[in-house]
Every structure is written in structure tokens, then in C-alpha cells.
Amino acid sequence: MKGYLITFEGPDGAGKTTVINELIKQLPKEIQKKTIITREPGGSKISENIRTIILDPANKEMDDRTEALLYAAQRSQHVSEVIRPALAAGKIVLSDRFIDSSLAYQGVGRDLGVEEVKQINDFGTGGLEPDLTIFLDLDPATGLARIEKERAGQEDRLEQEKLAFHKKVYAGYTDLLKRYPDRIKKVDANLPIEEVAANSVKIIRKQLPDIFM
């Protein structure tokens, strides 16, 4: 069986990590065995080191272009070291964030331009695109409120950005939904985690039925 890359996107606080962990429990056992979970920024030793630099609240002086390039660099390593080998082995890769995060956060949120950010990421990944992207839809203000409740005072550098920035990011995601309607599917992240995961599984079954054969 060919491998599949399924990515999960959404504003900060949408619950991507929790949903992925719940979703995998709802998959048939034989599919669980050939599924790996990874994340961005991160997913490999080098990429995790870059993650620390990107998200460290102390790095307030980081230039927007530097931020975009660091995200692209960690993604390049992540794809080379983890994702492509897994796909070649016929694995199902569930990634907590991927290129769409850069397009929304740096392309739109930082006003660097979606096409410009896409170019540096395509160079880094060799043009790898997800087979399916699940967008966990949540109002950015609600997401930030969740984060403040769960880990007040421990927010990372991006989470500490003001609501206006996160609203721009959300608008960027909205544009991506229109740009890639066949690949990006929306799930209401206001629902209980079990329902969000179940709805995500339904989408995977519909969009990528070969996985379940």
C-alpha cells in the first residue's frame, strides 16, 4: 500500500494534538499499527532543536523572514528524515501542522506573502503536499482563551502574539480552504474531542477510502 500524509491544521488552542491522539484510538487496530504521529515544528532531533529557537519567548527580536526560514528549514529536515521514509514504507503519517501553517502564520499573519512562503517551503520539501488536511475550525479568541486557561504564563512566542495577529492567521486559513477545497476539509473544533476525532475519521474514510481496504 502507498503511504499517506494527513495533516492537521487550525488556530492555536484548537486541540490538534489532543484530537490526533483520540483519533488514532478510533482507527481499526490494523491501521493503527501502520500509522505514525509527528508534529511541526519538530518531528526529528534537528527539527526539535529548531522548534526550541522558534518558540522561545525570549527570542522577541526574531525577524519575520528569519522565522519563516526557520520553519521551512525544520520542515525540510522533518520531511527528509521522517515523513518521506515513512511514506516510502507504506505508513500513514498524521502530522500536527505542516506547510499550511507557514502559509497562514508567516504568509498572511506576518504579511510575507503566501506565494513567497510557499516557494521556500516547496524548495525545502521537494514540493511534497499532504494527501488530506483536516482544519480544526475554532474562533481564534476561543483558542487563546483555552491556552490561557490550560497554561497561563507558559505560552510560547507565537501564542503570546495579540489577538489581531491570530485573526489574520485565521483569515489566512479561510483563504486556504477556498484555494484547496479538495484537500482541506473543515471540522468544528467546538465539539467534544471524541466527536471532533470521530468526524475527522469520517472525512478520512470518505477522502482516502483505500486506507481502510
PDB file of C-alpha atoms in Angstrom:
ATOM      1  CA  MET A   1       0.000   0.000   0.000  1.00  0.00           C
ATOM      2  CA  LYS A   2       1.175   3.515  -0.728  1.00  0.00           C
ATOM      3  CA  GLY A   3       1.810   5.832   2.151  1.00  0.00           C
ATOM      4  CA  TYR A   4      -0.447   8.740   3.036  1.00  0.00           C
ATOM      5  CA  LEU A   5       0.288  12.107   4.615  1.00  0.00           C
ATOM      6  CA  ILE A   6      -2.626  13.518   6.600  1.00  0.00           C
ATOM      7  CA  THR A   7      -2.054  16.886   8.237  1.00  0.00           C
ATOM      8  CA  PHE A   8      -3.999  18.691  10.929  1.00  0.00           C
ATOM      9  CA  GLU A   9      -4.240  22.466  10.949  1.00  0.00           C
ATOM     10  CA  GLY A  10      -6.008  25.142  12.924  1.00  0.00           C
ATOM     11  CA  PRO A  11      -5.528  28.183  15.119  1.00  0.00           C
ATOM     12  CA  ASP A  12      -3.639  27.944  18.394  1.00  0.00           C
ATOM     13  CA  GLY A  13      -5.815  26.259  21.000  1.00  0.00           C
ATOM     14  CA  ALA A  14      -7.870  24.243  18.506  1.00  0.00           C
ATOM     15  CA  GLY A  15      -6.735  20.997  20.142  1.00  0.00           C
ATOM     16  CA  LYS A  16      -4.854  19.394  17.257  1.00  0.00           C
ATOM     17  CA  THR A  17      -2.584  17.225  19.405  1.00  0.00           C
ATOM     18  CA  THR A  18      -5.448  16.006  21.586  1.00  0.00           C
ATOM     19  CA  VAL A  19      -7.640  15.276  18.567  1.00  0.00           C
ATOM     20  CA  ILE A  20      -4.899  13.275  16.834  1.00  0.00           C
ATOM     21  CA  ASN A  21      -4.308  11.184  19.962  1.00  0.00           C
ATOM     22  CA  GLU A  22      -8.044  10.499  20.255  1.00  0.00           C
ATOM     23  CA  LEU A  23      -8.459   9.871  16.531  1.00  0.00           C
ATOM     24  CA  ILE A  24      -5.859   7.124  16.404  1.00  0.00           C
ATOM     25  CA  LYS A  25      -7.764   5.237  19.121  1.00  0.00           C
ATOM     26  CA  GLN A  26     -10.810   5.255  16.849  1.00  0.00           C
ATOM     27  CA  LEU A  27      -8.956   3.715  13.905  1.00  0.00           C
ATOM     28  CA  PRO A  28      -9.029  -0.055  13.304  1.00  0.00           C
ATOM     29  CA  LYS A  29      -6.140  -1.875  15.018  1.00  0.00           C
ATOM     30  CA  GLU A  30      -4.508  -2.907  11.726  1.00  0.00           C
ATOM     31  CA  ILE A  31      -4.415   0.735  10.630  1.00  0.00           C
ATOM     32  CA  GLN A  32      -3.066   1.889  13.996  1.00  0.00           C
ATOM     33  CA  LYS A  33      -0.087  -0.422  13.515  1.00  0.00           C
ATOM     34  CA  LYS A  34       0.992   1.330  10.304  1.00  0.00           C
ATOM     35  CA  THR A  35       0.305   4.874  11.496  1.00  0.00           C
ATOM     36  CA  ILE A  36       2.871   7.284  12.905  1.00  0.00           C
ATOM     37  CA  ILE A  37       2.212  10.586  14.657  1.00  0.00           C
ATOM     38  CA  THR A  38       4.556  13.524  14.240  1.00  0.00           C
ATOM     39  CA  ARG A  39       4.483  17.285  14.666  1.00  0.00           C
ATOM     40  CA  GLU A  40       5.755  20.625  13.446  1.00  0.00           C
ATOM     41  CA  PRO A  41       7.786  22.447  14.227  1.00  0.00           C
ATOM     42  CA  GLY A  42       9.720  19.355  15.221  1.00  0.00           C
ATOM     43  CA  GLY A  43       9.397  15.667  14.475  1.00  0.00           C
ATOM     44  CA  SER A  44      13.138  14.932  14.357  1.00  0.00           C
ATOM     45  CA  LYS A  45      16.135  15.799  16.551  1.00  0.00           C
ATOM     46  CA  ILE A  46      17.321  18.679  14.370  1.00  0.00           C
ATOM     47  CA  SER A  47      13.789  19.951  13.773  1.00  0.00           C
ATOM     48  CA  GLU A  48      13.021  19.860  17.503  1.00  0.00           C
ATOM     49  CA  ASN A  49      16.126  21.958  18.159  1.00  0.00           C
ATOM     50  CA  ILE A  50      14.899  24.495  15.609  1.00  0.00           C
ATOM     51  CA  ARG A  51      11.462  24.381  17.274  1.00  0.00           C
ATOM     52  CA  THR A  52      13.034  25.492  20.543  1.00  0.00           C
ATOM     53  CA  ILE A  53      14.572  28.525  18.846  1.00  0.00           C
ATOM     54  CA  ILE A  54      11.359  29.462  17.020  1.00  0.00           C
ATOM     55  CA  LEU A  55       9.013  29.222  20.002  1.00  0.00           C
ATOM     56  CA  ASP A  56      11.289  30.537  22.774  1.00  0.00           C
ATOM     57  CA  PRO A  57       9.545  33.645  24.202  1.00  0.00           C
ATOM     58  CA  ALA A  58      12.992  35.140  24.852  1.00  0.00           C
ATOM     59  CA  ASN A  59      13.597  35.462  21.104  1.00  0.00           C
ATOM     60  CA  LYS A  60      11.394  38.524  20.726  1.00  0.00           C
ATOM     61  CA  GLU A  61      13.848  40.160  18.328  1.00  0.00           C
ATOM     62  CA  MET A  62      13.410  37.408  15.714  1.00  0.00           C
ATOM     63  CA  ASP A  63      12.837  38.859  12.251  1.00  0.00           C
ATOM     64  CA  ASP A  64       9.717  37.674  10.413  1.00  0.00           C
ATOM     65  CA  ARG A  65      11.761  36.361   7.481  1.00  0.00           C
ATOM     66  CA  THR A  66      14.071  34.520   9.859  1.00  0.00           C
ATOM     67  CA  GLU A  67      11.007  32.928  11.430  1.00  0.00           C
ATOM     68  CA  ALA A  68       9.685  31.813   8.043  1.00  0.00           C
ATOM     69  CA  LEU A  69      13.059  30.395   7.009  1.00  0.00           C
ATOM     70  CA  LEU A  70      13.453  28.515  10.294  1.00  0.00           C
ATOM     71  CA  TYR A  71      10.030  26.920   9.826  1.00  0.00           C
ATOM     72  CA  ALA A  72      10.986  25.937   6.278  1.00  0.00           C
ATOM     73  CA  ALA A  73      14.331  24.561   7.484  1.00  0.00           C
ATOM     74  CA  GLN A  74      12.816  22.370  10.201  1.00  0.00           C
ATOM     75  CA  ARG A  75      10.200  21.158   7.699  1.00  0.00           C
ATOM     76  CA  SER A  76      12.870  20.241   5.162  1.00  0.00           C
ATOM     77  CA  GLN A  77      14.666  18.092   7.747  1.00  0.00           C
ATOM     78  CA  HIS A  78      11.394  16.624   9.022  1.00  0.00           C
ATOM     79  CA  VAL A  79      10.338  15.581   5.517  1.00  0.00           C
ATOM     80  CA  SER A  80      13.755  14.172   4.630  1.00  0.00           C
ATOM     81  CA  GLU A  81      14.339  12.278   7.867  1.00  0.00           C
ATOM     82  CA  VAL A  82      10.848  11.209   8.923  1.00  0.00           C
ATOM     83  CA  ILE A  83       7.988  11.778   6.501  1.00  0.00           C
ATOM     84  CA  ARG A  84       9.373  10.596   3.143  1.00  0.00           C
ATOM     85  CA  PRO A  85      10.887   7.382   4.595  1.00  0.00           C
ATOM     86  CA  ALA A  86       7.577   6.618   6.326  1.00  0.00           C
ATOM     87  CA  LEU A  87       5.591   7.204   3.142  1.00  0.00           C
ATOM     88  CA  ALA A  88       8.021   5.031   1.181  1.00  0.00           C
ATOM     89  CA  ALA A  89       7.405   2.257   3.727  1.00  0.00           C
ATOM     90  CA  GLY A  90       3.646   2.500   3.189  1.00  0.00           C
ATOM     91  CA  LYS A  91       2.941   4.218   6.503  1.00  0.00           C
ATOM     92  CA  ILE A  92       0.111   6.614   7.296  1.00  0.00           C
ATOM     93  CA  VAL A  93       1.629   9.815   8.662  1.00  0.00           C
ATOM     94  CA  LEU A  94      -0.505  12.045  10.892  1.00  0.00           C
ATOM     95  CA  SER A  95       1.227  15.395  11.268  1.00  0.00           C
ATOM     96  CA  ASP A  96       0.260  18.061  13.778  1.00  0.00           C
ATOM     97  CA  ARG A  97       0.793  21.047  11.417  1.00  0.00           C
ATOM     98  CA  PHE A  98       2.587  21.212   8.071  1.00  0.00           C
ATOM     99  CA  ILE A  99       3.113  23.723   5.256  1.00  0.00           C
ATOM    100  CA  ASP A 100      -0.343  25.336   5.581  1.00  0.00           C
ATOM    101  CA  SER A 101       0.704  26.649   8.994  1.00  0.00           C
ATOM    102  CA  SER A 102       3.537  28.587   7.375  1.00  0.00           C
ATOM    103  CA  LEU A 103       1.251  29.925   4.652  1.00  0.00           C
ATOM    104  CA  ALA A 104      -1.252  31.151   7.253  1.00  0.00           C
ATOM    105  CA  TYR A 105       1.097  32.299  10.035  1.00  0.00           C
ATOM    106  CA  GLN A 106       4.025  33.711   8.077  1.00  0.00           C
ATOM    107  CA  GLY A 107       2.452  34.260   4.658  1.00  0.00           C
ATOM    108  CA  VAL A 108      -0.621  36.092   5.959  1.00  0.00           C
ATOM    109  CA  GLY A 109      -0.062  36.692   9.673  1.00  0.00           C
ATOM    110  CA  ARG A 110       3.409  38.178   9.121  1.00  0.00           C
ATOM    111  CA  ASP A 111       2.470  39.709   5.740  1.00  0.00           C
ATOM    112  CA  LEU A 112       5.336  37.933   3.953  1.00  0.00           C
ATOM    113  CA  GLY A 113       3.096  36.705   1.131  1.00  0.00           C
ATOM    114  CA  VAL A 114       1.596  33.258   0.633  1.00  0.00           C
ATOM    115  CA  GLU A 115       3.414  32.621  -2.652  1.00  0.00           C
ATOM    116  CA  GLU A 116       6.765  33.727  -1.258  1.00  0.00           C
ATOM    117  CA  VAL A 117       6.439  31.451   1.769  1.00  0.00           C
ATOM    118  CA  LYS A 118       5.206  28.583  -0.393  1.00  0.00           C
ATOM    119  CA  GLN A 119       8.284  28.868  -2.618  1.00  0.00           C
ATOM    120  CA  ILE A 120      10.804  28.458   0.201  1.00  0.00           C
ATOM    121  CA  ASN A 121       8.830  25.540   1.623  1.00  0.00           C
ATOM    122  CA  ASP A 122       8.468  23.807  -1.739  1.00  0.00           C
ATOM    123  CA  PHE A 123      12.246  24.089  -2.111  1.00  0.00           C
ATOM    124  CA  GLY A 124      12.751  22.539   1.320  1.00  0.00           C
ATOM    125  CA  THR A 125      10.260  19.688   0.903  1.00  0.00           C
ATOM    126  CA  GLY A 126      10.706  18.981  -2.787  1.00  0.00           C
ATOM    127  CA  GLY A 127       7.100  20.040  -3.316  1.00  0.00           C
ATOM    128  CA  LEU A 128       5.598  17.403  -1.011  1.00  0.00           C
ATOM    129  CA  GLU A 129       1.910  18.072  -0.354  1.00  0.00           C
ATOM    130  CA  PRO A 130      -0.484  16.334   2.049  1.00  0.00           C
ATOM    131  CA  ASP A 131      -2.976  13.823   0.690  1.00  0.00           C
ATOM    132  CA  LEU A 132      -5.536  15.309   3.064  1.00  0.00           C
ATOM    133  CA  THR A 133      -5.626  18.204   5.502  1.00  0.00           C
ATOM    134  CA  ILE A 134      -8.141  18.462   8.327  1.00  0.00           C
ATOM    135  CA  PHE A 135      -8.713  22.017   9.505  1.00  0.00           C
ATOM    136  CA  LEU A 136      -9.948  22.228  13.085  1.00  0.00           C
ATOM    137  CA  ASP A 137     -12.172  25.281  12.940  1.00  0.00           C
ATOM    138  CA  LEU A 138     -12.217  27.422  16.068  1.00  0.00           C
ATOM    139  CA  ASP A 139     -12.574  31.148  16.665  1.00  0.00           C
ATOM    140  CA  PRO A 140      -9.072  32.448  17.488  1.00  0.00           C
ATOM    141  CA  ALA A 141     -10.292  34.253  20.619  1.00  0.00           C
ATOM    142  CA  THR A 142     -11.708  30.971  21.932  1.00  0.00           C
ATOM    143  CA  GLY A 143      -8.428  29.218  21.164  1.00  0.00           C
ATOM    144  CA  LEU A 144      -6.354  31.786  23.029  1.00  0.00           C
ATOM    145  CA  ALA A 145      -8.737  31.592  25.995  1.00  0.00           C
ATOM    146  CA  ARG A 146      -8.225  27.814  26.098  1.00  0.00           C
ATOM    147  CA  ILE A 147      -4.449  28.261  26.096  1.00  0.00           C
ATOM    148  CA  GLU A 148      -4.551  30.862  28.862  1.00  0.00           C
ATOM    149  CA  LYS A 149      -6.700  28.554  30.986  1.00  0.00           C
ATOM    150  CA  GLU A 150      -4.516  25.489  30.415  1.00  0.00           C
ATOM    151  CA  ARG A 151      -1.049  27.007  30.718  1.00  0.00           C
ATOM    152  CA  ALA A 152      -1.203  30.637  31.762  1.00  0.00           C
ATOM    153  CA  GLY A 153       2.260  32.178  31.849  1.00  0.00           C
ATOM    154  CA  GLN A 154       3.777  29.349  29.809  1.00  0.00           C
ATOM    155  CA  GLU A 155       2.627  30.385  26.330  1.00  0.00           C
ATOM    156  CA  ASP A 156       5.207  30.103  23.552  1.00  0.00           C
ATOM    157  CA  ARG A 157       6.353  33.047  21.419  1.00  0.00           C
ATOM    158  CA  LEU A 158       3.634  32.622  18.781  1.00  0.00           C
ATOM    159  CA  GLU A 159       0.867  32.050  21.321  1.00  0.00           C
ATOM    160  CA  GLN A 160       1.858  35.307  23.021  1.00  0.00           C
ATOM    161  CA  GLU A 161       1.002  37.306  19.903  1.00  0.00           C
ATOM    162  CA  LYS A 162      -2.006  39.606  20.207  1.00  0.00           C
ATOM    163  CA  LEU A 163      -5.488  38.566  19.074  1.00  0.00           C
ATOM    164  CA  ALA A 164      -5.212  40.756  15.953  1.00  0.00           C
ATOM    165  CA  PHE A 165      -2.349  38.571  14.695  1.00  0.00           C
ATOM    166  CA  HIS A 166      -4.284  35.364  15.325  1.00  0.00           C
ATOM    167  CA  LYS A 167      -7.304  36.798  13.499  1.00  0.00           C
ATOM    168  CA  LYS A 168      -5.083  37.428  10.467  1.00  0.00           C
ATOM    169  CA  VAL A 169      -3.826  33.851  10.675  1.00  0.00           C
ATOM    170  CA  TYR A 170      -7.419  32.592  10.796  1.00  0.00           C
ATOM    171  CA  ALA A 171      -8.243  34.683   7.734  1.00  0.00           C
ATOM    172  CA  GLY A 172      -5.249  33.075   6.039  1.00  0.00           C
ATOM    173  CA  TYR A 173      -6.613  29.625   6.787  1.00  0.00           C
ATOM    174  CA  THR A 174     -10.015  30.668   5.443  1.00  0.00           C
ATOM    175  CA  ASP A 175      -8.365  31.636   2.161  1.00  0.00           C
ATOM    176  CA  LEU A 176      -6.520  28.302   2.027  1.00  0.00           C
ATOM    177  CA  LEU A 177      -9.823  26.441   2.454  1.00  0.00           C
ATOM    178  CA  LYS A 178     -11.074  28.219  -0.660  1.00  0.00           C
ATOM    179  CA  ARG A 179      -7.814  27.683  -2.518  1.00  0.00           C
ATOM    180  CA  TYR A 180      -7.563  23.936  -1.829  1.00  0.00           C
ATOM    181  CA  PRO A 181     -11.175  22.738  -1.362  1.00  0.00           C
ATOM    182  CA  ASP A 182     -10.420  19.175  -2.450  1.00  0.00           C
ATOM    183  CA  ARG A 183      -7.541  18.751   0.002  1.00  0.00           C
ATOM    184  CA  ILE A 184      -8.543  20.797   3.057  1.00  0.00           C
ATOM    185  CA  LYS A 185     -11.674  19.741   4.932  1.00  0.00           C
ATOM    186  CA  LYS A 186     -13.140  21.616   7.888  1.00  0.00           C
ATOM    187  CA  VAL A 187     -14.197  20.111  11.225  1.00  0.00           C
ATOM    188  CA  ASP A 188     -15.936  22.035  14.018  1.00  0.00           C
ATOM    189  CA  ALA A 189     -13.448  22.120  16.910  1.00  0.00           C
ATOM    190  CA  ASN A 190     -16.029  23.483  19.364  1.00  0.00           C
ATOM    191  CA  LEU A 191     -17.456  19.986  19.780  1.00  0.00           C
ATOM    192  CA  PRO A 192     -16.240  17.482  22.410  1.00  0.00           C
ATOM    193  CA  ILE A 193     -12.878  15.932  21.497  1.00  0.00           C
ATOM    194  CA  GLU A 194     -14.401  12.494  20.860  1.00  0.00           C
ATOM    195  CA  GLU A 195     -16.812  13.985  18.310  1.00  0.00           C
ATOM    196  CA  VAL A 196     -14.104  16.058  16.637  1.00  0.00           C
ATOM    197  CA  ALA A 197     -11.990  12.909  16.266  1.00  0.00           C
ATOM    198  CA  ALA A 198     -14.949  10.854  15.007  1.00  0.00           C
ATOM    199  CA  ASN A 199     -15.830  13.498  12.424  1.00  0.00           C
ATOM    200  CA  SER A 200     -12.197  13.553  11.311  1.00  0.00           C
ATOM    201  CA  VAL A 201     -12.218   9.762  10.870  1.00  0.00           C
ATOM    202  CA  LYS A 202     -15.363  10.070   8.729  1.00  0.00           C
ATOM    203  CA  ILE A 203     -13.565  12.539   6.475  1.00  0.00           C
ATOM    204  CA  ILE A 204     -10.536  10.262   6.168  1.00  0.00           C
ATOM    205  CA  ARG A 205     -12.795   7.330   5.243  1.00  0.00           C
ATOM    206  CA  LYS A 206     -14.543   9.402   2.592  1.00  0.00           C
ATOM    207  CA  GLN A 207     -11.485  11.109   1.108  1.00  0.00           C
ATOM    208  CA  LEU A 208      -8.972   8.257   1.376  1.00  0.00           C
ATOM    209  CA  PRO A 209     -11.018   5.026   1.281  1.00  0.00           C
ATOM    210  CA  ASP A 210      -8.030   2.926   0.169  1.00  0.00           C
ATOM    211  CA  ILE A 211      -6.583   3.255   3.668  1.00  0.00           C
ATOM    212  CA  PHE A 212      -9.419   1.129   5.041  1.00  0.00           C
ATOM    213  CA  MET A 213      -9.313  -1.607   2.391  1.00  0.00           C
TER     214      MET A 213
END
